[in-house]
Amino acid sequence: MIDERILGTWRLKRTRGVDDDGKVLPPPYGPSPNGVVCFQSDGRMYCVLCDGRHELPADEPRQFMSYAGDYSFDGATLSTRVDASSDASRIGGEQVRRVRFENGGMLLAPPRRMYAGVMQHQELFWERVAYKGMEKGGRAGIICPAPPGRSASRASLHRRTSADWTRYIPARARAAPLPCARDRRPR
């Protein structure tokens, strides 16, 4: 059974990193982190994170991470069995996070890890942007809201185009949205 407090689509608001001595470090994913995580009631999730700055210093690579898989959540610990990731070393492994709900949001804390050459503890604070629970009859519901004029059924999800999703993208990133692969296919 999944603790329903985690269900929905969440947007990354801020990140924090501290070393073992409690010294505050530069924030993971930069000063303008950008990300979305979606937890479905059928036990599937996906997460995409990146540095949201338009331009980076010449010597600084853009941080990016994405993964998806089946998850379990007991109210305190989130565990995801990764089956797709931008980092191939994560595929087949478990991503474990401590979870707290506070101030109307969700705080995810991965295990201590090496980041930017320093062992650190990270926290990612998320705000919920959409929620839908189980549909009638116990079927897994679509967590993301449907675009205007579209049904929120599972079958409609694959028919959505990049134009449908632009309202969920922060305004600063909407300047030149990338089309979905489906938009480029000949009909």
PDB file of C-alpha atoms in Angstrom:
ATOM      1  CA  MET A   1       0.000   0.000   0.000  1.00  0.00           C
ATOM      2  CA  ILE A   2       1.307   3.442  -0.930  1.00  0.00           C
ATOM      3  CA  ASP A   3       0.943   6.328   1.510  1.00  0.00           C
ATOM      4  CA  GLU A   4      -1.258   8.678  -0.552  1.00  0.00           C
ATOM      5  CA  ARG A   5       0.423  11.863   0.690  1.00  0.00           C
ATOM      6  CA  ILE A   6       3.118  11.387  -1.962  1.00  0.00           C
ATOM      7  CA  LEU A   7       0.752  11.001  -4.932  1.00  0.00           C
ATOM      8  CA  GLY A   8       0.754  13.737  -7.525  1.00  0.00           C
ATOM      9  CA  THR A   9       3.021  15.943  -9.565  1.00  0.00           C
ATOM     10  CA  TRP A  10       5.567  18.006  -7.682  1.00  0.00           C
ATOM     11  CA  ARG A  11       7.764  20.900  -8.833  1.00  0.00           C
ATOM     12  CA  LEU A  12      11.251  21.450  -7.411  1.00  0.00           C
ATOM     13  CA  LYS A  13      11.366  24.733  -5.486  1.00  0.00           C
ATOM     14  CA  ARG A  14      14.794  24.730  -3.854  1.00  0.00           C
ATOM     15  CA  THR A  15      17.732  22.551  -2.901  1.00  0.00           C
ATOM     16  CA  ARG A  16      20.220  22.564  -0.063  1.00  0.00           C
ATOM     17  CA  GLY A  17      23.556  20.880   0.490  1.00  0.00           C
ATOM     18  CA  VAL A  18      25.676  20.728   3.660  1.00  0.00           C
ATOM     19  CA  ASP A  19      28.935  18.940   4.394  1.00  0.00           C
ATOM     20  CA  ASP A  20      29.533  16.613   7.346  1.00  0.00           C
ATOM     21  CA  ASP A  21      30.373  19.608   9.562  1.00  0.00           C
ATOM     22  CA  GLY A  22      27.101  21.374   8.699  1.00  0.00           C
ATOM     23  CA  LYS A  23      28.756  23.978   6.438  1.00  0.00           C
ATOM     24  CA  VAL A  24      26.326  25.172   3.765  1.00  0.00           C
ATOM     25  CA  LEU A  25      27.538  24.316   0.248  1.00  0.00           C
ATOM     26  CA  PRO A  26      26.487  25.611  -3.178  1.00  0.00           C
ATOM     27  CA  PRO A  27      22.992  24.280  -3.851  1.00  0.00           C
ATOM     28  CA  PRO A  28      22.648  21.088  -5.908  1.00  0.00           C
ATOM     29  CA  TYR A  29      21.377  21.897  -9.421  1.00  0.00           C
ATOM     30  CA  GLY A  30      22.531  25.510  -9.048  1.00  0.00           C
ATOM     31  CA  PRO A  31      20.856  28.628  -7.694  1.00  0.00           C
ATOM     32  CA  SER A  32      17.800  28.115  -9.951  1.00  0.00           C
ATOM     33  CA  PRO A  33      17.007  24.403  -9.756  1.00  0.00           C
ATOM     34  CA  ASN A  34      14.322  23.087 -12.078  1.00  0.00           C
ATOM     35  CA  GLY A  35      12.585  19.743 -11.769  1.00  0.00           C
ATOM     36  CA  VAL A  36       9.433  17.714 -11.725  1.00  0.00           C
ATOM     37  CA  VAL A  37       8.591  14.427 -10.044  1.00  0.00           C
ATOM     38  CA  CYS A  38       5.355  12.523 -10.548  1.00  0.00           C
ATOM     39  CA  PHE A  39       4.153   9.694  -8.291  1.00  0.00           C
ATOM     40  CA  GLN A  40       1.245   7.705  -9.725  1.00  0.00           C
ATOM     41  CA  SER A  41      -1.175   5.645  -7.680  1.00  0.00           C
ATOM     42  CA  ASP A  42      -0.217   2.537  -9.695  1.00  0.00           C
ATOM     43  CA  GLY A  43       3.289   2.597  -8.160  1.00  0.00           C
ATOM     44  CA  ARG A  44       5.130   4.245 -11.089  1.00  0.00           C
ATOM     45  CA  MET A  45       7.164   7.418 -10.851  1.00  0.00           C
ATOM     46  CA  TYR A  46       9.429   9.621 -12.924  1.00  0.00           C
ATOM     47  CA  CYS A  47      11.755  12.455 -11.989  1.00  0.00           C
ATOM     48  CA  VAL A  48      13.645  15.043 -14.053  1.00  0.00           C
ATOM     49  CA  LEU A  49      16.083  17.511 -12.467  1.00  0.00           C
ATOM     50  CA  CYS A  50      18.400  20.143 -13.941  1.00  0.00           C
ATOM     51  CA  ASP A  51      20.147  23.429 -13.335  1.00  0.00           C
ATOM     52  CA  GLY A  52      17.531  25.920 -14.523  1.00  0.00           C
ATOM     53  CA  ARG A  53      19.820  28.832 -15.343  1.00  0.00           C
ATOM     54  CA  HIS A  54      19.609  30.098 -18.935  1.00  0.00           C
ATOM     55  CA  GLU A  55      23.378  30.484 -19.150  1.00  0.00           C
ATOM     56  CA  LEU A  56      26.126  28.852 -17.123  1.00  0.00           C
ATOM     57  CA  PRO A  57      29.714  29.938 -16.563  1.00  0.00           C
ATOM     58  CA  ALA A  58      31.930  28.592 -19.379  1.00  0.00           C
ATOM     59  CA  ASP A  59      33.723  26.108 -17.090  1.00  0.00           C
ATOM     60  CA  GLU A  60      30.552  24.738 -15.458  1.00  0.00           C
ATOM     61  CA  PRO A  61      28.650  21.803 -16.995  1.00  0.00           C
ATOM     62  CA  ARG A  62      24.846  21.775 -16.782  1.00  0.00           C
ATOM     63  CA  GLN A  63      23.670  19.337 -14.146  1.00  0.00           C
ATOM     64  CA  PHE A  64      20.920  16.997 -15.325  1.00  0.00           C
ATOM     65  CA  MET A  65      19.380  13.814 -13.942  1.00  0.00           C
ATOM     66  CA  SER A  66      16.300  11.836 -14.870  1.00  0.00           C
ATOM     67  CA  TYR A  67      15.007   8.450 -13.830  1.00  0.00           C
ATOM     68  CA  ALA A  68      11.824   6.399 -13.648  1.00  0.00           C
ATOM     69  CA  GLY A  69      10.668   3.157 -12.105  1.00  0.00           C
ATOM     70  CA  ASP A  70       8.381   1.352  -9.714  1.00  0.00           C
ATOM     71  CA  TYR A  71       8.332   2.832  -6.227  1.00  0.00           C
ATOM     72  CA  SER A  72       7.165   2.082  -2.714  1.00  0.00           C
ATOM     73  CA  PHE A  73       6.544   4.621   0.028  1.00  0.00           C
ATOM     74  CA  ASP A  74       5.788   3.763   3.655  1.00  0.00           C
ATOM     75  CA  GLY A  75       5.289   7.311   4.930  1.00  0.00           C
ATOM     76  CA  ALA A  76       8.954   7.957   5.750  1.00  0.00           C
ATOM     77  CA  THR A  77      11.087   6.146   3.159  1.00  0.00           C
ATOM     78  CA  LEU A  78      10.734   6.289  -0.623  1.00  0.00           C
ATOM     79  CA  SER A  79      12.386   3.480  -2.568  1.00  0.00           C
ATOM     80  CA  THR A  80      12.433   3.402  -6.372  1.00  0.00           C
ATOM     81  CA  ARG A  81      13.591   0.429  -8.439  1.00  0.00           C
ATOM     82  CA  VAL A  82      15.070   2.289 -11.424  1.00  0.00           C
ATOM     83  CA  ASP A  83      14.316   0.899 -14.896  1.00  0.00           C
ATOM     84  CA  ALA A  84      15.188   4.013 -16.945  1.00  0.00           C
ATOM     85  CA  SER A  85      17.723   6.755 -16.230  1.00  0.00           C
ATOM     86  CA  SER A  86      19.935   9.366 -17.871  1.00  0.00           C
ATOM     87  CA  ASP A  87      22.730   7.796 -15.760  1.00  0.00           C
ATOM     88  CA  ALA A  88      23.083   4.178 -16.903  1.00  0.00           C
ATOM     89  CA  SER A  89      24.744   3.191 -13.606  1.00  0.00           C
ATOM     90  CA  ARG A  90      21.409   3.728 -11.811  1.00  0.00           C
ATOM     91  CA  ILE A  91      19.408   1.325 -13.998  1.00  0.00           C
ATOM     92  CA  GLY A  92      18.493  -1.809 -12.063  1.00  0.00           C
ATOM     93  CA  GLY A  93      19.406  -0.202  -8.741  1.00  0.00           C
ATOM     94  CA  GLU A  94      17.411   1.300  -5.910  1.00  0.00           C
ATOM     95  CA  GLN A  95      17.110   5.024  -5.245  1.00  0.00           C
ATOM     96  CA  VAL A  96      16.234   5.546  -1.580  1.00  0.00           C
ATOM     97  CA  ARG A  97      15.103   8.853  -0.075  1.00  0.00           C
ATOM     98  CA  ARG A  98      13.979   9.965   3.357  1.00  0.00           C
ATOM     99  CA  VAL A  99      10.725  11.920   3.051  1.00  0.00           C
ATOM    100  CA  ARG A 100       9.156  14.620   5.216  1.00  0.00           C
ATOM    101  CA  PHE A 101       6.067  16.679   4.568  1.00  0.00           C
ATOM    102  CA  GLU A 102       6.307  20.218   5.906  1.00  0.00           C
ATOM    103  CA  ASN A 103       5.025  23.722   5.135  1.00  0.00           C
ATOM    104  CA  GLY A 104       2.659  22.360   2.481  1.00  0.00           C
ATOM    105  CA  GLY A 105       5.458  20.672   0.572  1.00  0.00           C
ATOM    106  CA  MET A 106       7.610  17.561   0.453  1.00  0.00           C
ATOM    107  CA  LEU A 107      11.273  17.314   1.395  1.00  0.00           C
ATOM    108  CA  LEU A 108      13.304  14.477  -0.155  1.00  0.00           C
ATOM    109  CA  ALA A 109      16.717  13.655   1.293  1.00  0.00           C
ATOM    110  CA  PRO A 110      18.957  11.161  -0.522  1.00  0.00           C
ATOM    111  CA  PRO A 111      21.711   9.309   1.345  1.00  0.00           C
ATOM    112  CA  ARG A 112      24.986  11.146   1.976  1.00  0.00           C
ATOM    113  CA  ARG A 113      26.939  11.288  -1.293  1.00  0.00           C
ATOM    114  CA  MET A 114      29.917  12.758  -3.081  1.00  0.00           C
ATOM    115  CA  TYR A 115      28.872  15.864  -4.976  1.00  0.00           C
ATOM    116  CA  ALA A 116      31.134  18.543  -6.462  1.00  0.00           C
ATOM    117  CA  GLY A 117      34.122  16.838  -4.813  1.00  0.00           C
ATOM    118  CA  VAL A 118      32.658  16.994  -1.287  1.00  0.00           C
ATOM    119  CA  MET A 119      30.739  14.407   0.765  1.00  0.00           C
ATOM    120  CA  GLN A 120      27.427  16.061   1.496  1.00  0.00           C
ATOM    121  CA  HIS A 121      23.873  15.736   2.686  1.00  0.00           C
ATOM    122  CA  GLN A 122      21.289  17.083   0.249  1.00  0.00           C
ATOM    123  CA  GLU A 123      17.674  18.130   0.614  1.00  0.00           C
ATOM    124  CA  LEU A 124      15.279  18.859  -2.234  1.00  0.00           C
ATOM    125  CA  PHE A 125      12.090  20.773  -1.418  1.00  0.00           C
ATOM    126  CA  TRP A 126       9.097  20.167  -3.707  1.00  0.00           C
ATOM    127  CA  GLU A 127       5.675  21.810  -3.992  1.00  0.00           C
ATOM    128  CA  ARG A 128       2.645  19.895  -5.285  1.00  0.00           C
ATOM    129  CA  VAL A 129       1.278  21.235  -8.561  1.00  0.00           C
ATOM    130  CA  ALA A 130      -1.312  18.530  -9.346  1.00  0.00           C
ATOM    131  CA  TYR A 131      -3.039  15.638  -7.636  1.00  0.00           C
ATOM    132  CA  LYS A 132      -5.562  13.034  -8.590  1.00  0.00           C
ATOM    133  CA  GLY A 133      -6.124   9.848  -6.657  1.00  0.00           C
ATOM    134  CA  MET A 134      -7.606   6.557  -7.681  1.00  0.00           C
ATOM    135  CA  GLU A 135     -10.240   6.607 -10.360  1.00  0.00           C
ATOM    136  CA  LYS A 136     -13.568   4.878  -9.927  1.00  0.00           C
ATOM    137  CA  GLY A 137     -13.167   1.123  -9.684  1.00  0.00           C
ATOM    138  CA  GLY A 138      -9.639   1.256  -8.248  1.00  0.00           C
ATOM    139  CA  ARG A 139      -7.859   1.873 -11.540  1.00  0.00           C
ATOM    140  CA  ALA A 140      -4.705   3.918 -11.330  1.00  0.00           C
ATOM    141  CA  GLY A 141      -5.489   7.527 -12.102  1.00  0.00           C
ATOM    142  CA  ILE A 142      -3.516   9.940 -14.202  1.00  0.00           C
ATOM    143  CA  ILE A 143      -1.811  12.274 -11.794  1.00  0.00           C
ATOM    144  CA  CYS A 144      -1.208  15.172 -14.189  1.00  0.00           C
ATOM    145  CA  PRO A 145      -4.306  17.211 -15.019  1.00  0.00           C
ATOM    146  CA  ALA A 146      -5.642  16.917 -18.541  1.00  0.00           C
ATOM    147  CA  PRO A 147      -5.361  19.861 -20.923  1.00  0.00           C
ATOM    148  CA  PRO A 148      -8.612  21.746 -21.624  1.00  0.00           C
ATOM    149  CA  GLY A 149     -11.029  19.698 -23.692  1.00  0.00           C
ATOM    150  CA  ARG A 150      -9.182  16.418 -23.079  1.00  0.00           C
ATOM    151  CA  SER A 151     -10.133  13.467 -20.908  1.00  0.00           C
ATOM    152  CA  ALA A 152      -7.869  12.514 -18.014  1.00  0.00           C
ATOM    153  CA  SER A 153      -7.983   8.846 -18.988  1.00  0.00           C
ATOM    154  CA  ARG A 154      -4.836   6.758 -19.288  1.00  0.00           C
ATOM    155  CA  ALA A 155      -5.493   6.394 -23.028  1.00  0.00           C
ATOM    156  CA  SER A 156      -5.414  10.167 -23.541  1.00  0.00           C
ATOM    157  CA  LEU A 157      -1.945  10.547 -22.033  1.00  0.00           C
ATOM    158  CA  HIS A 158      -0.098   9.304 -25.113  1.00  0.00           C
ATOM    159  CA  ARG A 159      -2.095  11.617 -27.393  1.00  0.00           C
ATOM    160  CA  ARG A 160      -0.909  14.791 -25.663  1.00  0.00           C
ATOM    161  CA  THR A 161       1.506  17.012 -27.582  1.00  0.00           C
ATOM    162  CA  SER A 162       4.158  19.434 -26.408  1.00  0.00           C
ATOM    163  CA  ALA A 163       1.645  22.293 -26.765  1.00  0.00           C
ATOM    164  CA  ASP A 164      -0.566  20.605 -24.143  1.00  0.00           C
ATOM    165  CA  TRP A 165       2.274  20.555 -21.610  1.00  0.00           C
ATOM    166  CA  THR A 166       3.575  24.115 -22.030  1.00  0.00           C
ATOM    167  CA  ARG A 167       1.347  25.438 -19.249  1.00  0.00           C
ATOM    168  CA  TYR A 168       3.266  23.230 -16.775  1.00  0.00           C
ATOM    169  CA  ILE A 169       6.633  24.636 -17.837  1.00  0.00           C
ATOM    170  CA  PRO A 170       7.916  27.718 -15.975  1.00  0.00           C
ATOM    171  CA  ALA A 171       7.558  30.901 -18.056  1.00  0.00           C
ATOM    172  CA  ARG A 172      11.331  31.355 -18.271  1.00  0.00           C
ATOM    173  CA  ALA A 173      11.652  27.984 -19.992  1.00  0.00           C
ATOM    174  CA  ARG A 174       8.722  28.494 -22.384  1.00  0.00           C
ATOM    175  CA  ALA A 175      10.562  30.772 -24.809  1.00  0.00           C
ATOM    176  CA  ALA A 176      11.283  27.918 -27.223  1.00  0.00           C
ATOM    177  CA  PRO A 177       9.597  24.673 -26.121  1.00  0.00           C
ATOM    178  CA  LEU A 178      10.956  21.549 -27.733  1.00  0.00           C
ATOM    179  CA  PRO A 179       8.408  19.482 -29.666  1.00  0.00           C
ATOM    180  CA  CYS A 180       7.590  15.943 -28.598  1.00  0.00           C
ATOM    181  CA  ALA A 181       8.801  13.143 -30.839  1.00  0.00           C
ATOM    182  CA  ARG A 182       5.165  12.407 -31.627  1.00  0.00           C
ATOM    183  CA  ASP A 183       4.759  15.951 -33.030  1.00  0.00           C
ATOM    184  CA  ARG A 184       7.513  15.279 -35.587  1.00  0.00           C
ATOM    185  CA  ARG A 185       6.110  12.031 -36.984  1.00  0.00           C
ATOM    186  CA  PRO A 186       4.479  12.196 -40.401  1.00  0.00           C
ATOM    187  CA  ARG A 187       0.762  11.539 -40.234  1.00  0.00           C
TER     188      ARG A 187
END
